[in-house]
Short mmCIF file of C-alpha atoms in Angstrom, two decimals:
data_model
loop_
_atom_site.label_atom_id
_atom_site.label_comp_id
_atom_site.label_asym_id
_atom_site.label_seq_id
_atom_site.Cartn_x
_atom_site.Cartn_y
_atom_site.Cartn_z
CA UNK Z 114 82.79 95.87 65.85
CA UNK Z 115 80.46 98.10 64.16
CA UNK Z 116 81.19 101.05 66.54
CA UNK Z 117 84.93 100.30 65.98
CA UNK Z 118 84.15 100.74 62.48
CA UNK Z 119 81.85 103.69 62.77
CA UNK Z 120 84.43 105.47 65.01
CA UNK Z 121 87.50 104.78 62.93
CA UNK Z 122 86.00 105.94 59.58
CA UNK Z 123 85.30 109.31 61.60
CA UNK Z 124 89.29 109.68 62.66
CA UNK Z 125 90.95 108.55 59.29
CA UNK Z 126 92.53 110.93 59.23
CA UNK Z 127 94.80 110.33 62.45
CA UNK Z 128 95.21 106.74 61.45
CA UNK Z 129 98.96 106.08 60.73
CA UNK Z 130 100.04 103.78 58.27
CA UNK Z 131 100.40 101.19 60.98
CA UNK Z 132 97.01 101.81 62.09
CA UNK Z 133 95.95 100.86 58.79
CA UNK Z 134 97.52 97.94 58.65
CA UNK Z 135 96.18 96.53 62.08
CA UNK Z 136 92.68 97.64 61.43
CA UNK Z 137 92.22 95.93 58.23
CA UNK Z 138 94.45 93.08 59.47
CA UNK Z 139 91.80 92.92 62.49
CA UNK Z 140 88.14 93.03 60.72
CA UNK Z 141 89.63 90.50 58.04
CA UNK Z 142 90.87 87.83 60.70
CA UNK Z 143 87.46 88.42 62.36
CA UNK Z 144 85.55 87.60 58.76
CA UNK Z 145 83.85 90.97 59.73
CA UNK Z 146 83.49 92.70 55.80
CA UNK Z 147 82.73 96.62 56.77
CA UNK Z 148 82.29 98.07 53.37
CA UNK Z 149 82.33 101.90 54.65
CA UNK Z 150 85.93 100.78 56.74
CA UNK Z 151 87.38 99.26 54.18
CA UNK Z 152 86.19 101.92 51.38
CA UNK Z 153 88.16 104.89 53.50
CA UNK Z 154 90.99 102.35 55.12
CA UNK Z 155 92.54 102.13 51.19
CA UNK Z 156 93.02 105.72 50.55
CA UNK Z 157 94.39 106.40 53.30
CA UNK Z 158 96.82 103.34 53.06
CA UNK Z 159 97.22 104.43 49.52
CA UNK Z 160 98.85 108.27 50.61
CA UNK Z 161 100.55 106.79 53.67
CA UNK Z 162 102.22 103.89 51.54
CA UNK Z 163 105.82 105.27 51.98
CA UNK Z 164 105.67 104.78 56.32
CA UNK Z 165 104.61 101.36 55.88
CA UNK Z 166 106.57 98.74 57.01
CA UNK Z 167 107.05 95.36 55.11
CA UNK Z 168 104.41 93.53 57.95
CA UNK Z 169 102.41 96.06 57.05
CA UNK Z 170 102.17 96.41 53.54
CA UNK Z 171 101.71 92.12 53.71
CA UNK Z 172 99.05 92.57 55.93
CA UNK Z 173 97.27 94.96 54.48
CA UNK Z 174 97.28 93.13 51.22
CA UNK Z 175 96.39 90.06 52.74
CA UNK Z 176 93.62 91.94 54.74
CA UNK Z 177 91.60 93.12 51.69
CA UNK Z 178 92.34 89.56 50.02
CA UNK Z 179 90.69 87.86 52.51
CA UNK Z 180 87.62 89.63 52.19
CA UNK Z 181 87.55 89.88 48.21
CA UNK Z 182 87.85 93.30 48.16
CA UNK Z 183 90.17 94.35 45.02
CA UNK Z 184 90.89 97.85 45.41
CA UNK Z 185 93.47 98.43 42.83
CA UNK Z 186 94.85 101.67 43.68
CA UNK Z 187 96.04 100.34 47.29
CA UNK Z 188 97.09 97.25 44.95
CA UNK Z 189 99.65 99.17 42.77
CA UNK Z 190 100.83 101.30 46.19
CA UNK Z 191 101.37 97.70 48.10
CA UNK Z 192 103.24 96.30 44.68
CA UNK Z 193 105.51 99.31 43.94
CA UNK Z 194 106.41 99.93 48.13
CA UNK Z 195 106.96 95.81 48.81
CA UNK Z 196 109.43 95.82 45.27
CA UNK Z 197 111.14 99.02 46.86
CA UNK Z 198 111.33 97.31 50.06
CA UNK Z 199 112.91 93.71 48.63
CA UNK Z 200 116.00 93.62 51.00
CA UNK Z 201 113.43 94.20 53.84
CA UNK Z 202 110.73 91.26 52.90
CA UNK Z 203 110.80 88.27 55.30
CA UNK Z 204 109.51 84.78 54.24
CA UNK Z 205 105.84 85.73 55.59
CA UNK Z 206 105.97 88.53 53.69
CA UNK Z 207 106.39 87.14 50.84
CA UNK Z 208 103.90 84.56 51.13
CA UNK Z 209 101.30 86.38 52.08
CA UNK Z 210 101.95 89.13 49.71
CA UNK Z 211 102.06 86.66 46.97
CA UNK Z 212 99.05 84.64 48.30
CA UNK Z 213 96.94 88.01 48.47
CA UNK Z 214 97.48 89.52 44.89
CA UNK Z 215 97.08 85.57 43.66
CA UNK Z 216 93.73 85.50 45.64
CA UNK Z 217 92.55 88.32 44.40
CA UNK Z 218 93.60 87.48 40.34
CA UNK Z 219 96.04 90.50 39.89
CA UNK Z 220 99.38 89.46 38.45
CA UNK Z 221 101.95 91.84 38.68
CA UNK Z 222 105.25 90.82 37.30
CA UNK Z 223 107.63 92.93 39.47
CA UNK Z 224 105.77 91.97 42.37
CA UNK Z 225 106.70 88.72 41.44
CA UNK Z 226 109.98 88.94 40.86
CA UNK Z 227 110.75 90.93 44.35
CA UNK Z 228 108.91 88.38 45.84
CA UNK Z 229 110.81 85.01 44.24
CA UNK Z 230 113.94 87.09 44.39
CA UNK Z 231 113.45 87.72 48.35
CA UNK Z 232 112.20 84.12 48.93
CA UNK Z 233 114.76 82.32 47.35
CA UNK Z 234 117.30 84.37 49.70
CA UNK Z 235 115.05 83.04 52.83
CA UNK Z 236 113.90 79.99 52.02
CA UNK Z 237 115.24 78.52 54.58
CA UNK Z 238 112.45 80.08 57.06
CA UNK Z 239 109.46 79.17 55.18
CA UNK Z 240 107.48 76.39 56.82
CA UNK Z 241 105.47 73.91 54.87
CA UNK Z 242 102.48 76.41 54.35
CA UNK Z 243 104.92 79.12 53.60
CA UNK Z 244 106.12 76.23 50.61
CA UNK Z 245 102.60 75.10 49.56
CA UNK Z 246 101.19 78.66 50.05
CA UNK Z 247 103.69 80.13 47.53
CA UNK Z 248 103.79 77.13 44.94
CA UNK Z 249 99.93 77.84 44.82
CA UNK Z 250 100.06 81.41 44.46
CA UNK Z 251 102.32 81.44 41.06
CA UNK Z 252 100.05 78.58 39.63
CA UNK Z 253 97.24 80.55 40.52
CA UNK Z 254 98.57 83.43 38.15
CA UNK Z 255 100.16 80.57 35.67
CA UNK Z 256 103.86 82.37 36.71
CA UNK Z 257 106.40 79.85 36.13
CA UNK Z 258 109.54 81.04 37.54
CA UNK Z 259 111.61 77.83 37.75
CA UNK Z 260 114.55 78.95 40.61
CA UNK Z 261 111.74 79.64 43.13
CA UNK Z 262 109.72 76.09 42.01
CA UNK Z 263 113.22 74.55 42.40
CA UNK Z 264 114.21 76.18 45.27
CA UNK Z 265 110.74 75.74 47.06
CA UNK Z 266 111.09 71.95 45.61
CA UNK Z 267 114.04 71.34 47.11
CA UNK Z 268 112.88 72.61 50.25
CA UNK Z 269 109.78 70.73 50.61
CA UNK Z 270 111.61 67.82 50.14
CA UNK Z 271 113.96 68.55 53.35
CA UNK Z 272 110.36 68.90 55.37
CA UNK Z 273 108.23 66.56 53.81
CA UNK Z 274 107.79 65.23 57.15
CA UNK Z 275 106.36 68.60 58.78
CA UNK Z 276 103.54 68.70 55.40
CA UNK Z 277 100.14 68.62 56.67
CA UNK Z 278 97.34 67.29 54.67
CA UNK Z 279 96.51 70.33 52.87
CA UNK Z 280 100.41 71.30 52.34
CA UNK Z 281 100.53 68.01 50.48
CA UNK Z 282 97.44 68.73 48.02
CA UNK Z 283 98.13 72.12 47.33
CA UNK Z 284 101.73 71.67 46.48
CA UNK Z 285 100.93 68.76 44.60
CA UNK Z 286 98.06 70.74 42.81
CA UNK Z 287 100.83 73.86 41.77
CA UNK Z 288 103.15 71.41 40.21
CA UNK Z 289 100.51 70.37 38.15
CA UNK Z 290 98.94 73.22 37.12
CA UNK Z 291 101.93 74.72 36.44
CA UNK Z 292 103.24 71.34 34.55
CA UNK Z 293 106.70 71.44 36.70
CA UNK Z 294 107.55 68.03 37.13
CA UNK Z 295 110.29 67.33 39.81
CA UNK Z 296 110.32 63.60 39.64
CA UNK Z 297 112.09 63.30 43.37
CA UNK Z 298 109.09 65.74 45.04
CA UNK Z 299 105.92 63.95 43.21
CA UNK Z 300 107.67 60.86 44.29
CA UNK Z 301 107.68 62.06 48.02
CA UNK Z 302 104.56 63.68 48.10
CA UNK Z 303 102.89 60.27 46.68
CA UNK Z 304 104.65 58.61 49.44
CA UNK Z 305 103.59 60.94 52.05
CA UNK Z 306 100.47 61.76 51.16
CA UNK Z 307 99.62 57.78 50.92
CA UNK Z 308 100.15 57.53 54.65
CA UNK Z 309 98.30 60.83 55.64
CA UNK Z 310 95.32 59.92 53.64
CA UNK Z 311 92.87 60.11 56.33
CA UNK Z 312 93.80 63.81 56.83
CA UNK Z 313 92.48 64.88 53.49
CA UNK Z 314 89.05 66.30 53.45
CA UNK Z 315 86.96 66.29 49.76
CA UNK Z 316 88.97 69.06 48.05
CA UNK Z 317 92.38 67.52 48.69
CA UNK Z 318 91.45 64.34 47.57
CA UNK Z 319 90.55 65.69 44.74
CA UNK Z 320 93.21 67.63 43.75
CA UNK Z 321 95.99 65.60 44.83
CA UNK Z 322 94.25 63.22 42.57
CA UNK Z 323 93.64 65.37 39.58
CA UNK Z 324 97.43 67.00 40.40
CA UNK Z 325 98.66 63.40 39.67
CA UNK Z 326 96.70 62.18 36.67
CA UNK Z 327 97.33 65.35 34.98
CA UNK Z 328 101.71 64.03 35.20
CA UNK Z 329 100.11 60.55 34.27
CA UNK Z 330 101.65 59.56 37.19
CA UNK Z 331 100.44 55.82 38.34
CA UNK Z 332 101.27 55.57 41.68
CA UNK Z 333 99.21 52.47 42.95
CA UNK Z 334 99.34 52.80 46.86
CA UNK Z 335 98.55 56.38 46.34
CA UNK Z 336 95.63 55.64 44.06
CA UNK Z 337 94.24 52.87 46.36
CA UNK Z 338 94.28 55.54 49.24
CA UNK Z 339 92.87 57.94 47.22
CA UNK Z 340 90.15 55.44 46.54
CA UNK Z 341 88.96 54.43 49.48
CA UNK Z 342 89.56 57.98 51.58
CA UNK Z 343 87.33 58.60 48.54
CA UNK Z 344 84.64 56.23 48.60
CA UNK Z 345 84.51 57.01 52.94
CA UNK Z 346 83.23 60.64 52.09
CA UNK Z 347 81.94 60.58 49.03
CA UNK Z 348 78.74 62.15 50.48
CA UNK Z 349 81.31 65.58 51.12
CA UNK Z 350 82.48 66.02 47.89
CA UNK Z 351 80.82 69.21 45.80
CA UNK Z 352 80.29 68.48 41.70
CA UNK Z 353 83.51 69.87 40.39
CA UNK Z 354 85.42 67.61 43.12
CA UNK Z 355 83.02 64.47 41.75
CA UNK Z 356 84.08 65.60 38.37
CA UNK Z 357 88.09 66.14 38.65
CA UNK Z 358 88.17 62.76 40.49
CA UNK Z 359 86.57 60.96 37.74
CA UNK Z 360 88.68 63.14 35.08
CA UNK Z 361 91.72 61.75 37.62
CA UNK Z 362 91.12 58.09 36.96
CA UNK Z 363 89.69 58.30 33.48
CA UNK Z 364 92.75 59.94 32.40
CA UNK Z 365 95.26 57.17 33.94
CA UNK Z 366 92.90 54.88 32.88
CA UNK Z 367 92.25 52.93 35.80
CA UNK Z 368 88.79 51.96 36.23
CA UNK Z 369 87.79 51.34 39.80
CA UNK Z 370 84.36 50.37 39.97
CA UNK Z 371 83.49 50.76 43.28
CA UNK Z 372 84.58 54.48 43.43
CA UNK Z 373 82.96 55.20 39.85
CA UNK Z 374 79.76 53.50 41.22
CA UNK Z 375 80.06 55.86 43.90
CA UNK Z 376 80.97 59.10 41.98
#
């Protein structure tokens, strides 16, 4: 990988804006961080922006997410050629172009809008991580746009049964932080994420808990599950998962003494 990365920083300058996009797309799926690559890769994605495809503009973005690398220049290209673009933007698109600026803390409000405007035409083709993915990355940036969280709601609830573990705790955790309650999705999420319980590692407990509490929802088969898929790994769970579980049952004020014991 290094002589990739040796040799492509030496031919930049024949890299196409495709070629861009699959090289960063490439190092970042590989968790290979090539600071020289990825120093010359955005300029040269920056003056190409306008032959970029949608894929490429998300996967780019997502690329340079991934690895925590927040070059803003390529930033405001990606944002300004993806709103240009909106008719073009498929559901993964927008997910991952929402998921990447999110990821990386940089709000940009017409991003945003392009992106809820061109999801709420195709929501129909996101899948429950497209969903849960999405929710998260408007909480993350405390964007409340209320037809995408009702569209996205509605949708989850039409594929509740698909939701994976992590689906569950992240949507669950968006709602909150974004205090959108849809009484009809919490309800189904509780439900579903009472009999997948065994799915959820540390972190998910502990959101999906804290997600919960912070609705003062008291949902008692959820909160025995939570308990005892709790008190099972305790031993996994970092301090600020200890801490937002407590906060969780402090704040509904149930006191279970075994898991408190344990916490």
């Amino acid at each position: 990988m290094n002589a990739i990365a040796a040799a492509s920083v030496s031919r930049m300058r024949h890299f196409s804006p495709q070629n861009v996009a699959n090289t960063a797309w490439s190092f970042a799926k590989l968790c290979f961080a090539h600071p020289p690559l990825f120093a010359v890769l955005a300029p040269r994605g920056a003056c190409r922006f306008a032959g970029f495809e949608p894929q490429d503009l998300s996967s780019t973005a997502w690329a340079y997410a991934s690895i925590a690398i927040l070059h803003a220049p390529l930033l405001e290209v990606i944002a300004f050629a993806a709103v240009s673009r909106l008719p073009q933007l498929c559901a993964l698109d927008c997910t991952n172009l929402a998921w990447s600026f999110a990821a990386l803390g940089w709000s940009h409000a017409p991003l945003l809008d392009a992106i809820a405007a061109a999801s709420l035409r195709n929501i129909s083709d996101f899948d429950h991580v497209g969903l849960a993915n999405t929710a998260w990355s408007y909480a993350a940036v405390l964007c409340v746009h209320l037809p995408l969280l009702d569209a996205i709601s509605a949708a989850a609830l039409c594929s509740m049964a698909e939701f994976a573990a992590q689906s569950l705790a992240i949507t669950a955790w968006s709602l909150a932080a974004l205090l959108f309650h849809h009484e009809p999705l919490l309800a189904a999420l509780a439900a579903a994420a009472s009999t997948r319980i065994r799915d959820f590692d540390a972190q998910n407990l502990a959101n999906t808990a804290w997600a919960f509490a912070r609705f003062e929802v008291h949902d008692g088969p959820l909160l025995e599950a939570l308990s005892a898929a709790s008190l099972a790994t305790i031993s996994d769970f970092d301090a600020q998962e200890l801490a937002n579980m407590a906060w969780a049952f402090a704040k509904i004020q149930v006191q279970d003494c075994p898991l408190l014991e344990a916490i």
